[in-house]
mmCIF file of C-alpha atoms and ligand atoms in Angstrom:
data_model
loop_
_atom_site.group_PDB
_atom_site.id
_atom_site.type_symbol
_atom_site.label_atom_id
_atom_site.label_comp_id
_atom_site.label_asym_id
_atom_site.label_seq_id
_atom_site.Cartn_x
_atom_site.Cartn_y
_atom_site.Cartn_z
ATOM 1 C CA UNK A 153 117.471 77.054 77.114
ATOM 2 C CA UNK A 154 116.163 74.974 74.166
ATOM 3 C CA UNK A 155 112.722 74.722 72.608
ATOM 4 C CA UNK A 156 111.063 71.347 73.264
ATOM 5 C CA UNK A 157 107.460 70.957 72.167
ATOM 6 C CA UNK A 158 105.269 73.435 70.377
ATOM 7 C CA UNK A 159 102.424 74.104 72.802
ATOM 8 C CA UNK A 160 100.471 76.546 70.702
ATOM 9 C CA UNK A 161 100.778 78.453 67.439
ATOM 10 C CA UNK A 162 98.906 81.756 67.630
ATOM 11 C CA UNK A 163 98.391 84.287 64.844
ATOM 12 C CA UNK A 164 101.734 86.002 65.385
ATOM 13 C CA UNK A 165 103.704 83.966 67.917
ATOM 14 C CA UNK A 166 104.434 80.321 68.662
ATOM 15 C CA UNK A 167 104.787 79.070 72.214
ATOM 16 C CA UNK A 168 107.197 76.257 73.128
ATOM 17 C CA UNK A 169 107.892 74.255 76.265
ATOM 18 C CA UNK A 170 111.473 74.172 77.564
ATOM 19 C CA UNK A 171 113.477 71.924 79.902
ATOM 20 C CA UNK A 172 112.216 74.049 82.791
ATOM 21 C CA UNK A 173 108.574 73.279 83.643
ATOM 22 C CA UNK A 174 107.898 76.898 84.637
ATOM 23 C CA UNK A 175 109.428 78.524 81.558
ATOM 24 C CA UNK A 176 108.263 78.898 77.946
ATOM 25 C CA UNK A 177 109.878 80.236 74.799
ATOM 26 C CA UNK A 178 107.882 82.728 72.746
ATOM 27 C CA UNK A 179 108.857 82.809 69.096
ATOM 28 C CA UNK A 180 107.817 85.990 67.324
ATOM 29 C CA UNK A 181 106.974 85.143 63.717
ATOM 30 C CA UNK A 182 106.707 87.471 60.716
ATOM 31 C CA UNK A 183 103.003 86.599 60.357
ATOM 32 C CA UNK A 184 100.637 89.533 60.707
ATOM 33 C CA UNK A 185 96.887 89.356 60.918
ATOM 34 C CA UNK A 186 94.021 91.778 61.223
ATOM 35 C CA UNK A 187 90.223 91.748 61.222
ATOM 36 C CA UNK A 188 90.010 88.583 63.361
ATOM 37 C CA UNK A 189 92.497 86.745 61.191
ATOM 38 C CA UNK A 190 90.648 87.488 57.918
ATOM 39 C CA UNK A 191 93.643 89.392 56.580
ATOM 40 C CA UNK A 192 97.029 87.693 56.869
ATOM 41 C CA UNK A 193 100.460 88.503 55.529
ATOM 42 C CA UNK A 194 104.089 87.784 56.415
ATOM 43 C CA UNK A 195 106.035 91.014 56.846
ATOM 44 C CA UNK A 196 109.784 90.567 56.624
ATOM 45 C CA UNK A 197 111.677 91.363 59.881
ATOM 46 C CA UNK A 198 108.465 91.764 61.906
ATOM 47 C CA UNK A 199 109.254 88.851 64.255
ATOM 48 C CA UNK A 200 112.673 90.269 65.050
ATOM 49 C CA UNK A 201 111.466 93.860 65.415
ATOM 50 C CA UNK A 202 108.611 92.943 67.775
ATOM 51 C CA UNK A 203 110.752 90.569 69.854
ATOM 52 C CA UNK A 204 113.504 93.148 70.356
ATOM 53 C CA UNK A 205 111.007 95.965 70.950
ATOM 54 C CA UNK A 206 108.959 93.895 73.411
ATOM 55 C CA UNK A 207 112.109 92.979 75.389
ATOM 56 C CA UNK A 208 112.982 96.672 75.676
ATOM 57 C CA UNK A 209 109.486 97.635 76.886
ATOM 58 C CA UNK A 210 109.160 94.720 79.336
ATOM 59 C CA UNK A 211 112.490 95.707 80.909
ATOM 60 C CA UNK A 212 111.338 99.329 81.274
ATOM 61 C CA UNK A 213 108.105 98.110 82.912
ATOM 62 C CA UNK A 214 110.019 95.830 85.318
ATOM 63 C CA UNK A 215 112.255 98.807 86.193
ATOM 64 C CA UNK A 216 109.077 100.724 87.060
ATOM 65 C CA UNK A 217 107.950 97.952 89.440
ATOM 66 C CA UNK A 218 105.438 96.211 87.153
ATOM 67 C CA UNK A 219 105.760 92.410 87.432
ATOM 68 C CA UNK A 220 106.064 90.771 83.992
ATOM 69 C CA UNK A 221 106.632 87.280 82.593
ATOM 70 C CA UNK A 222 109.733 88.407 80.690
ATOM 71 C CA UNK A 223 113.039 86.741 81.598
ATOM 72 C CA UNK A 224 115.386 87.406 78.704
ATOM 73 C CA UNK A 225 115.772 87.573 74.957
ATOM 74 C CA UNK A 226 117.288 84.348 73.580
ATOM 75 C CA UNK A 227 117.744 85.271 69.910
ATOM 76 C CA UNK A 228 116.507 87.797 67.367
ATOM 77 C CA UNK A 229 113.048 86.223 67.371
ATOM 78 C CA UNK A 230 112.787 84.313 70.659
ATOM 79 C CA UNK A 231 112.343 85.225 74.306
ATOM 80 C CA UNK A 232 112.256 83.189 77.490
ATOM 81 C CA UNK A 233 109.212 83.859 79.685
ATOM 82 C CA UNK A 234 107.572 82.526 82.817
ATOM 83 C CA UNK A 235 104.831 80.024 82.077
ATOM 84 C CA UNK A 236 101.586 81.574 83.203
ATOM 85 C CA UNK A 237 97.989 80.475 83.522
ATOM 86 C CA UNK A 238 96.575 83.081 81.179
ATOM 87 C CA UNK A 239 93.488 85.010 82.223
ATOM 88 C CA UNK A 240 91.312 85.059 79.072
ATOM 89 C CA UNK A 241 90.514 88.748 79.420
ATOM 90 C CA UNK A 242 92.207 91.562 77.477
ATOM 91 C CA UNK A 243 92.574 94.970 79.133
ATOM 92 C CA UNK A 244 92.402 98.004 76.832
ATOM 93 C CA UNK A 245 93.228 101.580 77.847
ATOM 94 C CA UNK A 246 92.553 104.514 75.527
ATOM 95 C CA UNK A 247 94.085 107.965 75.862
ATOM 96 C CA UNK A 248 92.823 109.177 72.473
ATOM 97 C CA UNK A 249 89.750 108.016 70.521
ATOM 98 C CA UNK A 250 90.494 105.668 67.602
ATOM 99 C CA UNK A 251 89.613 102.246 66.166
ATOM 100 C CA UNK A 252 86.803 100.306 67.779
ATOM 101 C CA UNK A 253 85.715 103.159 70.051
ATOM 102 C CA UNK A 254 85.171 105.512 67.108
ATOM 103 C CA UNK A 255 83.203 102.837 65.248
ATOM 104 C CA UNK A 256 81.107 101.860 68.251
ATOM 105 C CA UNK A 257 80.277 105.265 69.724
ATOM 106 C CA UNK A 258 80.772 107.673 66.827
ATOM 107 C CA UNK A 259 83.301 109.730 68.793
ATOM 108 C CA UNK A 260 85.606 111.846 66.671
ATOM 109 C CA UNK A 261 88.933 110.133 65.928
ATOM 110 C CA UNK A 262 91.715 111.955 67.762
ATOM 111 C CA UNK A 263 89.572 113.282 70.627
ATOM 112 C CA UNK A 264 91.448 113.297 73.940
ATOM 113 C CA UNK A 265 89.903 110.939 76.475
ATOM 114 C CA UNK A 266 90.173 112.368 79.973
ATOM 115 C CA UNK A 267 90.226 110.355 82.123
ATOM 116 C CA UNK A 268 91.519 107.547 79.890
ATOM 117 C CA UNK A 269 89.010 104.725 79.366
ATOM 118 C CA UNK A 270 89.375 101.107 80.470
ATOM 119 C CA UNK A 271 87.663 98.252 78.608
ATOM 120 C CA UNK A 272 87.642 94.471 78.872
ATOM 121 C CA UNK A 273 87.476 91.999 75.983
ATOM 122 C CA UNK A 274 87.156 88.235 76.112
ATOM 123 C CA UNK A 275 90.018 86.355 74.457
ATOM 124 C CA UNK A 276 87.898 84.278 72.104
ATOM 125 C CA UNK A 277 88.953 84.332 68.454
ATOM 126 C CA UNK A 278 85.864 82.432 67.271
ATOM 127 C CA UNK A 279 83.625 85.202 68.595
ATOM 128 C CA UNK A 280 85.938 88.023 67.516
ATOM 129 C CA UNK A 281 87.060 88.921 71.072
ATOM 130 C CA UNK A 282 83.719 90.381 72.275
ATOM 131 C CA UNK A 283 83.626 93.265 74.724
ATOM 132 C CA UNK A 284 82.728 92.150 78.265
ATOM 133 C CA UNK A 285 82.563 93.726 81.714
ATOM 134 C CA UNK A 286 83.512 92.916 85.327
ATOM 135 C CA UNK A 287 80.161 91.322 86.072
ATOM 136 C CA UNK A 288 80.356 88.902 83.125
ATOM 137 C CA UNK A 289 83.976 88.037 83.968
ATOM 138 C CA UNK A 290 82.986 87.220 87.553
ATOM 139 C CA UNK A 291 79.837 85.258 86.701
ATOM 140 C CA UNK A 292 81.522 83.125 84.045
ATOM 141 C CA UNK A 293 84.668 82.655 86.119
ATOM 142 C CA UNK A 294 87.085 84.299 83.672
ATOM 143 C CA UNK A 295 88.587 86.403 86.482
ATOM 144 C CA UNK A 296 87.713 87.244 90.096
ATOM 145 C CA UNK A 297 86.855 90.820 91.142
ATOM 146 C CA UNK A 298 90.184 90.949 93.023
ATOM 147 C CA UNK A 299 92.109 89.843 89.924
ATOM 148 C CA UNK A 300 90.252 92.364 87.773
ATOM 149 C CA UNK A 301 91.067 95.123 90.273
ATOM 150 C CA UNK A 302 94.754 94.200 90.163
ATOM 151 C CA UNK A 303 94.752 93.995 86.354
ATOM 152 C CA UNK A 304 93.119 97.422 86.091
ATOM 153 C CA UNK A 305 95.601 98.992 88.519
ATOM 154 C CA UNK A 306 98.561 97.472 86.654
ATOM 155 C CA UNK A 307 97.128 98.513 83.253
ATOM 156 C CA UNK A 308 96.915 102.139 84.407
ATOM 157 C CA UNK A 309 100.398 101.969 85.944
ATOM 158 C CA UNK A 310 101.671 100.806 82.532
ATOM 159 C CA UNK A 311 99.868 103.818 81.032
ATOM 160 C CA UNK A 312 101.725 106.266 83.270
ATOM 161 C CA UNK A 313 105.109 104.699 82.461
ATOM 162 C CA UNK A 314 104.610 104.264 78.703
ATOM 163 C CA UNK A 315 102.837 107.569 77.993
ATOM 164 C CA UNK A 316 105.901 109.299 79.407
ATOM 165 C CA UNK A 317 108.359 107.019 77.584
ATOM 166 C CA UNK A 318 106.669 107.523 74.192
ATOM 167 C CA UNK A 319 106.299 111.268 74.834
ATOM 168 C CA UNK A 320 110.082 111.457 75.183
ATOM 169 C CA UNK A 321 110.269 109.989 71.647
ATOM 170 C CA UNK A 322 107.678 112.546 70.425
ATOM 171 C CA UNK A 323 104.949 109.937 70.117
ATOM 172 C CA UNK A 324 101.402 109.702 71.465
ATOM 173 C CA UNK A 325 100.285 106.454 73.078
ATOM 174 C CA UNK A 326 96.730 106.384 71.700
ATOM 175 C CA UNK A 327 95.562 102.997 73.046
ATOM 176 C CA UNK A 328 96.854 99.521 73.851
ATOM 177 C CA UNK A 329 95.890 96.013 74.904
ATOM 178 C CA UNK A 330 97.473 94.031 77.733
ATOM 179 C CA UNK A 331 97.126 90.390 78.771
ATOM 180 C CA UNK A 332 97.719 89.090 82.266
ATOM 181 C CA UNK A 333 98.122 85.687 83.858
ATOM 182 C CA UNK A 334 98.894 83.949 87.107
ATOM 183 C CA UNK A 335 102.389 82.876 88.111
ATOM 184 C CA UNK A 336 103.026 81.577 91.617
ATOM 185 C CA UNK A 337 99.517 82.721 92.543
ATOM 186 C CA UNK A 338 100.258 86.304 91.551
ATOM 187 C CA UNK A 339 98.983 88.453 88.653
ATOM 188 C CA UNK A 340 101.764 89.389 86.229
ATOM 189 C CA UNK A 341 101.841 91.004 82.810
ATOM 190 C CA UNK A 342 102.223 88.557 79.911
ATOM 191 C CA UNK A 343 102.154 88.310 76.135
ATOM 192 C CA UNK A 344 103.788 91.270 74.380
ATOM 193 C CA UNK A 345 103.823 95.032 74.089
ATOM 194 C CA UNK A 346 104.609 96.057 70.514
ATOM 195 C CA UNK A 347 103.134 98.269 67.762
ATOM 196 C CA UNK A 348 100.972 95.224 66.889
ATOM 197 C CA UNK A 349 98.850 95.659 70.008
ATOM 198 C CA UNK A 350 98.786 99.403 70.485
ATOM 199 C CA UNK A 351 98.311 102.646 68.566
ATOM 200 C CA UNK A 352 101.138 105.162 68.380
ATOM 201 C CA UNK A 353 101.002 108.470 66.547
ATOM 202 C CA UNK A 354 103.744 110.928 65.786
ATOM 203 C CA UNK A 355 103.139 113.703 68.329
ATOM 204 C CA UNK A 356 103.579 116.493 65.769
ATOM 205 C CA UNK A 357 102.019 115.137 62.568
ATOM 206 C CA UNK A 358 99.729 112.464 64.119
ATOM 207 C CA UNK A 359 101.036 110.046 61.484
ATOM 208 C CA UNK A 360 100.204 106.429 62.376
ATOM 209 C CA UNK A 361 103.231 104.368 63.430
ATOM 210 C CA UNK A 362 101.492 101.112 64.425
ATOM 211 C CA UNK A 363 99.483 98.185 63.070
ATOM 212 C CA UNK A 364 96.857 100.547 61.634
ATOM 213 C CA UNK A 365 99.354 100.958 58.753
ATOM 214 C CA UNK A 366 98.693 97.270 57.994
ATOM 215 C CA UNK A 367 94.944 97.381 58.764
ATOM 216 C CA UNK A 368 94.481 100.412 56.500
ATOM 217 C CA UNK A 369 96.949 99.330 53.780
ATOM 218 C CA UNK A 370 99.121 102.427 54.282
ATOM 219 C CA UNK A 371 102.409 100.566 53.654
ATOM 220 C CA UNK A 372 105.719 101.102 55.443
ATOM 221 C CA UNK A 373 104.548 98.959 58.365
ATOM 222 C CA UNK A 374 107.860 97.567 59.580
ATOM 223 C CA UNK A 375 109.703 100.782 58.756
ATOM 224 C CA UNK A 376 107.280 102.574 61.106
ATOM 225 C CA UNK A 377 107.789 99.954 63.861
ATOM 226 C CA UNK A 378 111.565 100.390 63.498
ATOM 227 C CA UNK A 379 111.223 104.164 63.692
ATOM 228 C CA UNK A 380 109.223 103.798 66.931
ATOM 229 C CA UNK A 381 112.071 101.696 68.342
ATOM 230 C CA UNK A 382 114.774 104.052 67.141
ATOM 231 C CA UNK A 383 113.082 107.026 68.790
ATOM 232 C CA UNK A 384 113.232 105.146 72.115
ATOM 233 C CA UNK A 385 116.862 104.123 71.628
ATOM 234 C CA UNK A 386 116.154 100.467 70.758
ATOM 235 C CA UNK A 387 118.975 98.937 68.716
ATOM 236 C CA UNK A 388 117.748 96.339 66.213
ATOM 237 C CA UNK A 389 120.124 93.594 64.983
ATOM 238 C CA UNK A 390 121.237 94.080 61.376
ATOM 239 C CA UNK A 391 120.483 90.665 59.854
ATOM 240 C CA UNK A 392 118.082 87.878 60.745
ATOM 241 C CA UNK A 393 120.134 85.379 62.767
ATOM 242 C CA UNK A 394 118.996 81.774 62.936
ATOM 243 C CA UNK A 395 118.525 80.603 66.518
HETATM 244 P P1 ATP B 621 95.795 87.282 70.143
HETATM 245 O O1 ATP B 621 96.407 87.940 68.959
HETATM 246 O O2 ATP B 621 94.338 87.569 70.325
HETATM 247 O O3 ATP B 621 96.576 87.481 71.427
HETATM 248 P P2 ATP B 621 96.854 84.672 69.434
HETATM 249 O O4 ATP B 621 96.686 83.465 70.315
HETATM 250 O O5 ATP B 621 96.737 84.452 67.992
HETATM 251 O O6 ATP B 621 95.772 85.726 69.898
HETATM 252 P P3 ATP B 621 99.717 85.090 69.596
HETATM 253 O O7 ATP B 621 100.398 86.286 70.133
HETATM 254 O O8 ATP B 621 100.009 84.659 68.211
HETATM 255 O O9 ATP B 621 98.194 85.406 69.847
HETATM 256 O O10 ATP B 621 100.010 83.827 70.519
HETATM 257 C C1 ATP B 621 100.648 83.893 71.725
HETATM 258 C C2 ATP B 621 99.815 83.162 72.763
HETATM 259 O O11 ATP B 621 100.627 82.933 73.919
HETATM 260 C C3 ATP B 621 98.617 83.986 73.238
HETATM 261 O O12 ATP B 621 97.489 83.141 73.309
HETATM 262 C C4 ATP B 621 99.023 84.458 74.643
HETATM 263 O O13 ATP B 621 97.910 84.600 75.478
HETATM 264 C C5 ATP B 621 99.935 83.313 75.088
HETATM 265 N N1 ATP B 621 100.949 83.696 76.073
HETATM 266 C C6 ATP B 621 101.666 84.837 76.108
HETATM 267 N N2 ATP B 621 102.523 84.853 77.151
HETATM 268 C C7 ATP B 621 102.352 83.676 77.804
HETATM 269 C C8 ATP B 621 102.937 83.092 78.978
HETATM 270 N N3 ATP B 621 103.882 83.734 79.651
HETATM 271 N N4 ATP B 621 102.486 81.881 79.387
HETATM 272 C C9 ATP B 621 101.514 81.222 78.679
HETATM 273 N N5 ATP B 621 100.942 81.706 77.558
HETATM 274 C C10 ATP B 621 101.348 82.918 77.116
HETATM 275 P P1 TYD B 622 90.202 98.441 69.362
HETATM 276 O O1 TYD B 622 90.149 99.807 68.834
HETATM 277 O O2 TYD B 622 89.108 98.015 70.285
HETATM 278 O O3 TYD B 622 90.280 97.357 68.250
HETATM 279 P P2 TYD B 622 90.398 97.384 66.695
HETATM 280 O O4 TYD B 622 91.193 98.533 66.262
HETATM 281 O O5 TYD B 622 91.061 96.067 66.410
HETATM 282 O O6 TYD B 622 88.964 97.455 66.279
HETATM 283 O O7 TYD B 622 91.610 98.175 70.083
HETATM 284 C C1 TYD B 622 92.220 99.062 70.963
HETATM 285 C C2 TYD B 622 93.690 98.746 71.023
HETATM 286 O O8 TYD B 622 93.927 97.457 71.599
HETATM 287 C C3 TYD B 622 94.364 98.728 69.666
HETATM 288 O O9 TYD B 622 95.657 99.312 69.798
HETATM 289 C C4 TYD B 622 94.489 97.277 69.316
HETATM 290 C C5 TYD B 622 94.557 96.598 70.662
HETATM 291 N N1 TYD B 622 93.866 95.289 70.680
HETATM 292 C C6 TYD B 622 94.557 94.153 70.277
HETATM 293 O O10 TYD B 622 95.745 94.233 69.910
HETATM 294 N N2 TYD B 622 93.925 92.945 70.297
HETATM 295 C C7 TYD B 622 92.639 92.809 70.707
HETATM 296 O O11 TYD B 622 92.094 91.683 70.706
HETATM 297 C C8 TYD B 622 91.924 93.992 71.133
HETATM 298 C C9 TYD B 622 90.497 93.922 71.591
HETATM 299 C C10 TYD B 622 92.583 95.213 71.102
#
C-alpha cells in the first residue's frame, strides 16, 4: 500500500490517503511537542519507537477483543489503519494522581485513585483541549450518549488489559488518553497508544518512563521509551529504514 495525498499533518504524526478509500497511512514523525505545542523538538528515533510500540499494543488490545483501527505496520515509521470518522473527544483514565489532576485539584502526586477516574477532553488545539463532560458532548453534538457509553466501557477494558501487561514489565500505568472514531457505523479505538500519550512509572523506583521526561526536561526520553518496550518484549529495528 502506497501513500497518496497528505490529508493532515498533526504535531507528531502525518496522515496520508492510500489507494484504498477506507484505509489511511499514519506516519510517526520524530517531532515531539508539549504544553499545547509551545515546546517542540525532534527526538531521533521517536517516530520508529512509537510506531513499533503502538503496533505491539494495538495487537495486544485486538487479542483482548478491543476493536481498533490498526491493520499492520508497513515500515519502521508507518502503519496502515482503517479510515475513521474521528470523534473529537479524548478519553482519559487515571489510576494514580499526576499531571493535570494534581494541578487542578491539589491531590498529592502518586496517590492511588480507587476507583480509577474517567475524564473527557475536547480535541481542540486552539483552546488547549478543554475538559468537557457528557452533557456538553451531547448538547454540542460531539458524541451521543450511546457513543460515550461505549467509549467509556472500551477505555476501562483497555485499562484492565494494559495495567496487567505493564505490571508484568514492572511498570505502573499511571494514566492515559485514548481517541475513538466510527468505522462502518461502529466505535473503534484509533490514533496511538505510546509513552507520548500515557504516564508509566517504574513499579519499584517510580521513575518516570514517559513523555513527562520531555515535559520536565529530565533527558533520556527515547531511551526510556525503548526500555518500556524492551520490558514488554518489543523488538525495535536497529537502524532507521527508509520506506
Ligand atoms: P493530538 O496530539 O491532540 O492528538 P494532533 O492532531 O497534533 O493532536 P497527531 O497524532 O500528530 O495529533 O495527528 C494524528 C491525527 O490523526 C490526529 O488528529 C488523530 O485524531 C488522527 N487519526 C488517528 N487515527 C486516525 C484514523 N484511523 N482515521 C482518521 N484519523 C485518524
Ligand atoms: P493530563 O494530566 O490531563 O494532561 P497534562 O499532563 O498534559 O497536563 O493527561 C493525562 C494523560 O493523558 C497523560 O498521560 C497525557 C494524556 N493526554 C494526552 O496525551 N493528550 C491530551 O490532549 C490529554 C488531555 C491527555
